[in-house]
Amino acid sequence: MARRNKIALIGAGNIGGELAALAARRELGDVVLFDIPEKVGVAQGKALDLEQNNAVLGADASITGSSNWDDIAGADVVIITAGVPRKPGMSRDDLLSINLKIIRGVGENLKSKCPNAFVIVVSNPLDVMVYELQRVTGFPGTKVVGMAGVLDSARFQLFLAREAGVSVKDVRAMVLGGHGDTMVPVISYCTINGIPVTQLITPEKLAAIVDRTRGGGGEIVKLMGTSAYYAPASSAITMAESYLKDQKRLVPAAAHLNGEYGYKDLYIGVPVVIGAGGVEKILTITLTADEKAMLEKSAAAVRELIDASKKL
Ligand code: APR
């Protein structure tokens, strides 16, 4: 008899709540919403509200709130949003010292409680957080991945669709590199139902869209005083679902590089295939000279932050 999957969400804040809602609605498994003891009431309250929501929707999943690490034992998937989000005027990198301590603590607990989980890190600064989580746990690189590319690509796709006046469903685009101002929207592979985007949108408009994509998270922080949560949650759930259902989705994600693209011992956004084996493949695609230069700059920025994190 098949048992239900167990999904542990570390951090029951804005993204954590939306993750729980999506996972439950799609019946991906039973959900444990974990937070620090001071916030356990919030975690338990959201869990109860969501179970009642499931009763309305007619979905089967148990959702519980907890601050006890024993309750996440044996989780199949762990999604980490623990940490502080940005406030207006802050960059993702400004969160480093606070969130680094948090991710190290989370890593120590995952190591003993769910050593076989597929772990998706969402906390920022993303590339450093996912690097550190993998380092602390010693989990294989195939089982620890960072969510950024799905979100950044969705933002890019939306802006392109609006400019071209077409459905967002017909736009295919990928954003690679680090999850920061140096991210690399890859125009050479960007198509609208197979038509190269350069045939439909002028270079000036494309440049403006690339800029807006790079600042896409910041635009929302400025508007609402905290960071986005609906699209980040959907993006992480897309990745979790691909793992749990062995869908083998090809998505951009922060993956552990071991020589790919010329980088070792680094996490940055690259195209990967996610299936039952975790990150089953890292695809090495040919980039234009410009895109390669941008990726190099982005990798250097991530490396610099990883070096800084080693001193903290
Ligand atoms: N263990 C578990 N949860 C923790 C821990 C910890 N050690 N430390 C903090 N948290 C919890 C907070 O109590 C809070 O409930 O993480 C939650 C974060 O929720 P929000 O503040 O609402 O932040 P959110 O918008 O969900 O973003 C979380 O994801 O995208 C990134 O930049 C964002 O780093 C931020 C993270």
Short mmCIF file of C-alpha atoms and ligand atoms in Angstrom, two decimals:
data_model
loop_
_atom_site.label_atom_id
_atom_site.label_comp_id
_atom_site.label_asym_id
_atom_site.label_seq_id
_atom_site.Cartn_x
_atom_site.Cartn_y
_atom_site.Cartn_z
CA MET A 1 0.00 0.00 0.00
CA ALA A 2 1.39 3.40 -0.92
CA ARG A 3 1.86 5.77 1.98
CA ARG A 4 1.44 9.50 1.72
CA ASN A 5 4.53 11.63 1.18
CA LYS A 6 5.67 13.84 4.02
CA ILE A 7 6.53 17.44 3.26
CA ALA A 8 8.33 19.54 5.86
CA LEU A 9 8.18 23.30 5.47
CA ILE A 10 10.83 25.02 7.58
CA GLY A 11 9.51 28.54 8.18
CA ALA A 12 5.77 29.13 8.54
CA GLY A 13 5.79 32.75 7.40
CA ASN A 14 4.41 34.23 4.20
CA ILE A 15 6.03 31.78 1.79
CA GLY A 16 5.67 28.84 4.19
CA GLY A 17 1.91 29.39 4.52
CA GLU A 18 1.42 29.60 0.77
CA LEU A 19 3.60 26.51 0.26
CA ALA A 20 1.41 24.59 2.68
CA ALA A 21 -1.73 25.77 0.91
CA LEU A 22 -0.46 24.67 -2.50
CA ALA A 23 0.95 21.34 -1.32
CA ALA A 24 -2.30 20.50 0.45
CA ARG A 25 -4.56 21.59 -2.40
CA ARG A 26 -2.58 19.43 -4.82
CA GLU A 27 -2.54 16.53 -2.36
CA LEU A 28 1.23 16.20 -2.65
CA GLY A 29 1.40 14.72 0.84
CA ASP A 30 1.00 15.45 4.53
CA VAL A 31 2.49 18.77 5.55
CA VAL A 32 4.39 19.82 8.67
CA LEU A 33 4.70 23.58 9.04
CA PHE A 34 7.71 24.15 11.27
CA ASP A 35 8.75 27.39 12.94
CA ILE A 36 10.64 28.59 16.02
CA PRO A 37 8.91 28.10 19.44
CA GLU A 38 7.90 31.79 19.58
CA LYS A 39 5.95 31.29 16.35
CA VAL A 40 4.52 27.85 16.97
CA GLY A 41 1.03 29.32 17.46
CA VAL A 42 1.21 30.89 14.01
CA ALA A 43 2.34 27.58 12.51
CA GLN A 44 -0.43 25.66 14.27
CA GLY A 45 -3.06 28.28 13.46
CA LYS A 46 -2.15 28.29 9.76
CA ALA A 47 -2.17 24.50 9.76
CA LEU A 48 -5.66 24.35 11.26
CA ASP A 49 -6.98 27.02 8.90
CA LEU A 50 -5.54 25.09 5.96
CA GLU A 51 -7.01 21.77 7.10
CA GLN A 52 -10.37 23.52 7.28
CA ASN A 53 -9.70 24.96 3.83
CA ASN A 54 -9.14 21.41 2.61
CA ALA A 55 -12.47 20.43 4.09
CA VAL A 56 -14.08 23.12 1.92
CA LEU A 57 -12.11 22.10 -1.15
CA GLY A 58 -12.35 18.38 -0.55
CA ALA A 59 -8.62 17.65 -0.46
CA ASP A 60 -6.98 14.96 1.67
CA ALA A 61 -3.84 15.97 3.53
CA SER A 62 -2.97 16.37 7.15
CA ILE A 63 -1.37 19.70 7.99
CA THR A 64 0.23 20.25 11.37
CA GLY A 65 2.19 23.09 12.94
CA SER A 66 5.21 22.38 15.11
CA SER A 67 8.43 23.70 16.61
CA ASN A 68 9.67 20.23 17.50
CA TRP A 69 12.26 18.87 15.11
CA ASP A 70 11.12 15.30 15.82
CA ASP A 71 7.92 16.09 13.92
CA ILE A 72 9.74 16.48 10.61
CA ALA A 73 11.52 13.13 10.94
CA GLY A 74 11.54 11.07 7.78
CA ALA A 75 10.29 13.88 5.52
CA ASP A 76 10.52 13.12 1.81
CA VAL A 77 10.76 16.78 0.81
CA VAL A 78 11.93 19.74 2.86
CA ILE A 79 11.42 23.32 1.69
CA ILE A 80 13.32 25.96 3.66
CA THR A 81 12.08 29.53 3.94
CA ALA A 82 13.36 30.09 7.47
CA GLY A 83 14.98 33.47 7.88
CA VAL A 84 14.19 37.11 7.50
CA PRO A 85 12.88 38.61 4.27
CA ARG A 86 14.01 41.90 2.73
CA LYS A 87 12.72 45.31 3.75
CA PRO A 88 12.64 48.22 1.29
CA GLY A 89 16.15 49.40 0.40
CA MET A 90 17.80 46.09 1.33
CA SER A 91 19.53 43.77 -1.11
CA ARG A 92 19.30 40.00 -0.71
CA ASP A 93 22.96 40.05 0.32
CA ASP A 94 22.14 42.28 3.30
CA LEU A 95 20.39 39.27 4.87
CA LEU A 96 23.57 37.17 4.89
CA SER A 97 24.69 37.25 8.52
CA ILE A 98 21.24 36.68 10.04
CA ASN A 99 20.08 33.98 7.65
CA LEU A 100 23.42 32.17 7.64
CA LYS A 101 23.10 31.35 11.35
CA ILE A 102 19.55 30.15 10.80
CA ILE A 103 20.39 27.92 7.84
CA ARG A 104 23.29 26.32 9.73
CA GLY A 105 20.96 25.40 12.59
CA VAL A 106 18.36 24.04 10.18
CA GLY A 107 21.05 21.99 8.40
CA GLU A 108 22.21 20.34 11.63
CA ASN A 109 18.67 19.21 12.36
CA LEU A 110 17.93 17.95 8.86
CA LYS A 111 21.09 15.87 9.00
CA SER A 112 19.77 13.81 11.87
CA LYS A 113 16.01 13.92 11.20
CA CYS A 114 15.61 13.41 7.46
CA PRO A 115 18.85 12.35 5.82
CA ASN A 116 17.09 11.08 2.68
CA ALA A 117 15.00 14.16 1.94
CA PHE A 118 15.06 16.21 -1.24
CA VAL A 119 15.78 19.71 0.06
CA ILE A 120 14.73 22.90 -1.70
CA VAL A 121 16.18 26.11 -0.26
CA VAL A 122 14.31 29.39 -0.76
CA SER A 123 15.88 31.61 1.95
CA ASN A 124 18.04 34.48 0.73
CA PRO A 125 20.73 35.25 -0.29
CA LEU A 126 19.74 32.09 -2.11
CA ASP A 127 22.94 30.82 -3.70
CA VAL A 128 24.93 31.12 -0.47
CA MET A 129 22.13 29.64 1.65
CA VAL A 130 21.82 26.54 -0.52
CA TYR A 131 25.62 26.16 -0.66
CA GLU A 132 25.81 26.35 3.12
CA LEU A 133 22.92 23.92 3.65
CA GLN A 134 24.63 21.33 1.46
CA ARG A 135 27.97 21.93 3.18
CA VAL A 136 26.55 21.60 6.70
CA THR A 137 24.44 18.51 5.98
CA GLY A 138 26.90 16.78 3.68
CA PHE A 139 23.86 15.60 1.66
CA PRO A 140 24.63 14.73 -1.96
CA GLY A 141 24.47 17.73 -4.31
CA THR A 142 21.70 15.95 -6.23
CA LYS A 143 19.44 16.18 -3.16
CA VAL A 144 19.96 19.86 -2.30
CA VAL A 145 18.78 22.52 -4.72
CA GLY A 146 17.95 26.22 -4.62
CA MET A 147 14.77 27.84 -5.92
CA ALA A 148 15.40 31.02 -7.88
CA GLY A 149 15.44 30.30 -11.61
CA VAL A 150 11.82 29.17 -11.86
CA LEU A 151 10.72 32.41 -10.20
CA ASP A 152 13.05 34.75 -12.09
CA SER A 153 12.11 33.06 -15.39
CA ALA A 154 8.40 33.43 -14.60
CA ARG A 155 8.92 37.15 -14.02
CA PHE A 156 10.86 37.41 -17.29
CA GLN A 157 8.15 35.45 -19.15
CA LEU A 158 5.39 37.67 -17.80
CA PHE A 159 7.09 40.90 -18.88
CA LEU A 160 7.86 39.44 -22.33
CA ALA A 161 4.27 38.23 -22.78
CA ARG A 162 2.89 41.64 -21.87
CA GLU A 163 5.23 43.43 -24.27
CA ALA A 164 4.47 41.02 -27.14
CA GLY A 165 0.75 41.05 -26.37
CA VAL A 166 0.57 37.25 -26.19
CA SER A 167 -0.41 34.67 -23.60
CA VAL A 168 2.21 33.99 -20.95
CA LYS A 169 1.63 30.29 -21.70
CA ASP A 170 3.37 30.67 -25.04
CA VAL A 171 6.54 32.30 -23.73
CA ARG A 172 9.59 30.17 -22.93
CA ALA A 173 12.50 31.83 -21.21
CA MET A 174 15.21 30.96 -18.73
CA VAL A 175 17.11 33.02 -16.20
CA LEU A 176 20.42 31.53 -15.10
CA GLY A 177 23.23 32.56 -12.72
CA GLY A 178 22.91 33.89 -9.19
CA HIS A 179 19.63 35.11 -7.66
CA GLY A 180 20.65 38.75 -7.47
CA ASP A 181 21.25 41.83 -9.58
CA THR A 182 23.73 39.88 -11.72
CA MET A 183 21.24 37.17 -12.79
CA VAL A 184 21.39 36.21 -16.47
CA PRO A 185 18.15 36.30 -18.50
CA VAL A 186 19.15 34.17 -21.50
CA ILE A 187 17.75 35.89 -24.56
CA SER A 188 19.34 33.52 -27.07
CA TYR A 189 17.01 30.69 -25.93
CA CYS A 190 13.96 32.81 -25.40
CA THR A 191 11.07 32.03 -27.72
CA ILE A 192 7.39 32.76 -28.14
CA ASN A 193 5.94 29.47 -29.29
CA GLY A 194 9.22 28.69 -31.08
CA ILE A 195 9.69 32.15 -32.60
CA PRO A 196 12.91 33.80 -31.36
CA VAL A 197 11.86 36.68 -29.15
CA THR A 198 14.25 39.01 -31.00
CA GLN A 199 11.90 38.82 -34.00
CA LEU A 200 9.00 40.12 -31.96
CA ILE A 201 10.46 42.59 -29.44
CA THR A 202 12.97 45.39 -30.15
CA PRO A 203 16.44 45.32 -28.53
CA GLU A 204 15.59 48.46 -26.52
CA LYS A 205 12.42 46.93 -25.13
CA LEU A 206 14.25 43.66 -24.41
CA ALA A 207 16.95 45.51 -22.49
CA ALA A 208 14.30 47.24 -20.37
CA ILE A 209 12.59 43.89 -19.69
CA VAL A 210 15.91 42.33 -18.62
CA ASP A 211 16.43 45.22 -16.18
CA ARG A 212 12.92 44.88 -14.77
CA THR A 213 13.42 41.12 -14.34
CA ARG A 214 16.66 41.68 -12.44
CA GLY A 215 14.89 44.07 -10.12
CA GLY A 216 11.64 42.04 -10.09
CA GLY A 217 11.87 41.01 -6.45
CA GLY A 218 12.89 44.49 -5.31
CA GLU A 219 9.94 46.06 -7.15
CA ILE A 220 7.57 44.03 -4.96
CA VAL A 221 9.52 44.68 -1.73
CA LYS A 222 9.22 48.40 -2.42
CA LEU A 223 5.48 48.15 -2.93
CA MET A 224 4.53 46.02 0.06
CA GLY A 225 7.40 46.38 2.52
CA THR A 226 8.30 42.68 2.46
CA SER A 227 9.20 40.16 -0.18
CA ALA A 228 6.97 38.30 -2.62
CA TYR A 229 5.36 35.00 -1.63
CA TYR A 230 2.79 33.71 -4.09
CA ALA A 231 5.14 33.23 -7.06
CA PRO A 232 8.07 32.03 -4.90
CA ALA A 233 5.82 29.38 -3.32
CA SER A 234 4.43 28.19 -6.66
CA SER A 235 7.98 27.96 -8.02
CA ALA A 236 9.23 25.80 -5.14
CA ILE A 237 6.13 23.59 -5.34
CA THR A 238 6.76 23.05 -9.07
CA MET A 239 10.18 21.68 -8.16
CA ALA A 240 8.88 19.56 -5.26
CA GLU A 241 6.13 18.09 -7.44
CA SER A 242 8.61 17.20 -10.17
CA TYR A 243 10.64 15.24 -7.60
CA LEU A 244 7.67 13.53 -5.93
CA LYS A 245 6.00 12.55 -9.20
CA ASP A 246 9.23 11.89 -11.12
CA GLN A 247 8.07 14.39 -13.74
CA LYS A 248 11.58 15.18 -14.98
CA ARG A 249 10.79 18.88 -15.47
CA LEU A 250 13.60 20.83 -17.07
CA VAL A 251 13.88 24.01 -15.03
CA PRO A 252 16.55 26.52 -14.10
CA ALA A 253 17.62 26.01 -10.49
CA ALA A 254 20.61 26.68 -8.25
CA ALA A 255 22.54 23.42 -8.52
CA HIS A 256 25.77 22.11 -7.09
CA LEU A 257 28.34 22.45 -9.87
CA ASN A 258 31.23 20.11 -10.17
CA GLY A 259 33.02 21.41 -13.24
CA GLU A 260 29.92 22.24 -15.30
CA TYR A 261 30.23 25.65 -17.01
CA GLY A 262 33.80 25.70 -15.69
CA TYR A 263 32.77 26.06 -12.01
CA LYS A 264 33.49 23.78 -9.08
CA ASP A 265 32.23 23.83 -5.51
CA LEU A 266 29.64 26.47 -6.33
CA TYR A 267 25.86 26.77 -6.48
CA ILE A 268 24.36 28.91 -9.25
CA GLY A 269 21.33 28.76 -11.49
CA VAL A 270 21.67 26.38 -14.44
CA PRO A 271 19.19 24.25 -16.40
CA VAL A 272 18.52 20.98 -14.55
CA VAL A 273 16.20 18.00 -14.77
CA ILE A 274 14.37 17.17 -11.53
CA GLY A 275 12.98 13.66 -11.08
CA ALA A 276 12.83 10.91 -8.49
CA GLY A 277 16.64 10.98 -8.25
CA GLY A 278 16.61 14.67 -7.31
CA VAL A 279 18.70 16.80 -9.63
CA GLU A 280 19.17 14.03 -12.16
CA LYS A 281 20.96 16.09 -14.78
CA ILE A 282 22.67 19.41 -15.16
CA LEU A 283 22.46 20.55 -18.77
CA THR A 284 25.40 22.37 -20.24
CA ILE A 285 24.03 24.63 -22.96
CA THR A 286 25.94 26.84 -25.38
CA LEU A 287 25.73 30.49 -24.44
CA THR A 288 26.64 33.57 -26.50
CA ALA A 289 29.86 35.40 -25.58
CA ASP A 290 27.81 38.11 -23.87
CA GLU A 291 25.80 35.61 -21.84
CA LYS A 292 28.97 33.77 -20.85
CA ALA A 293 30.49 37.02 -19.64
CA MET A 294 27.34 37.77 -17.62
CA LEU A 295 27.37 34.29 -16.10
CA GLU A 296 31.03 34.75 -15.18
CA LYS A 297 30.22 38.03 -13.43
CA SER A 298 27.30 36.44 -11.63
CA ALA A 299 29.35 33.42 -10.52
CA ALA A 300 32.06 35.77 -9.24
CA ALA A 301 29.50 37.70 -7.18
CA VAL A 302 28.18 34.45 -5.65
CA ARG A 303 31.73 33.22 -4.96
CA GLU A 304 32.54 36.49 -3.19
CA LEU A 305 29.53 36.10 -0.92
CA ILE A 306 30.38 32.46 -0.19
CA ASP A 307 33.90 33.56 0.77
CA ALA A 308 32.42 36.24 3.04
CA SER A 309 30.12 33.64 4.62
CA LYS A 310 33.10 31.46 5.51
CA LYS A 311 34.34 34.21 7.81
CA LEU A 312 30.99 34.48 9.60
N1 APR B 1 13.66 27.75 12.10
C1 APR B 1 12.44 27.78 11.54
N2 APR B 1 11.85 28.94 11.16
C2 APR B 1 12.51 30.07 11.37
C3 APR B 1 13.80 30.11 11.94
C4 APR B 1 14.37 28.87 12.32
N3 APR B 1 15.58 28.82 12.87
N4 APR B 1 14.18 31.40 12.01
C5 APR B 1 13.19 32.15 11.51
N5 APR B 1 12.17 31.35 11.12
C6 APR B 1 10.87 31.72 10.56
C7 APR B 1 10.32 33.03 11.08
O1 APR B 1 9.85 32.90 12.42
C8 APR B 1 9.23 33.31 10.06
O2 APR B 1 7.97 32.79 10.48
O3 APR B 1 10.91 31.91 9.15
C9 APR B 1 9.71 32.59 8.80
C10 APR B 1 9.98 33.52 7.64
O4 APR B 1 8.77 34.01 7.24
P1 APR B 1 8.57 35.54 6.72
O5 APR B 1 9.23 36.47 7.67
O6 APR B 1 7.12 35.73 6.43
O7 APR B 1 9.43 35.55 5.36
P2 APR B 1 9.02 34.97 3.92
O8 APR B 1 8.42 36.08 3.12
O9 APR B 1 8.30 33.71 4.06
O10 APR B 1 10.50 34.74 3.31
C11 APR B 1 11.39 33.81 3.88
O11 APR B 1 12.53 33.39 1.81
O12 APR B 1 12.48 34.44 -0.27
C12 APR B 1 13.13 34.33 0.95
O13 APR B 1 14.08 36.52 1.21
C13 APR B 1 13.12 35.62 1.71
O14 APR B 1 14.83 34.89 3.20
C14 APR B 1 13.45 35.12 3.09
C15 APR B 1 12.71 33.79 3.14
#
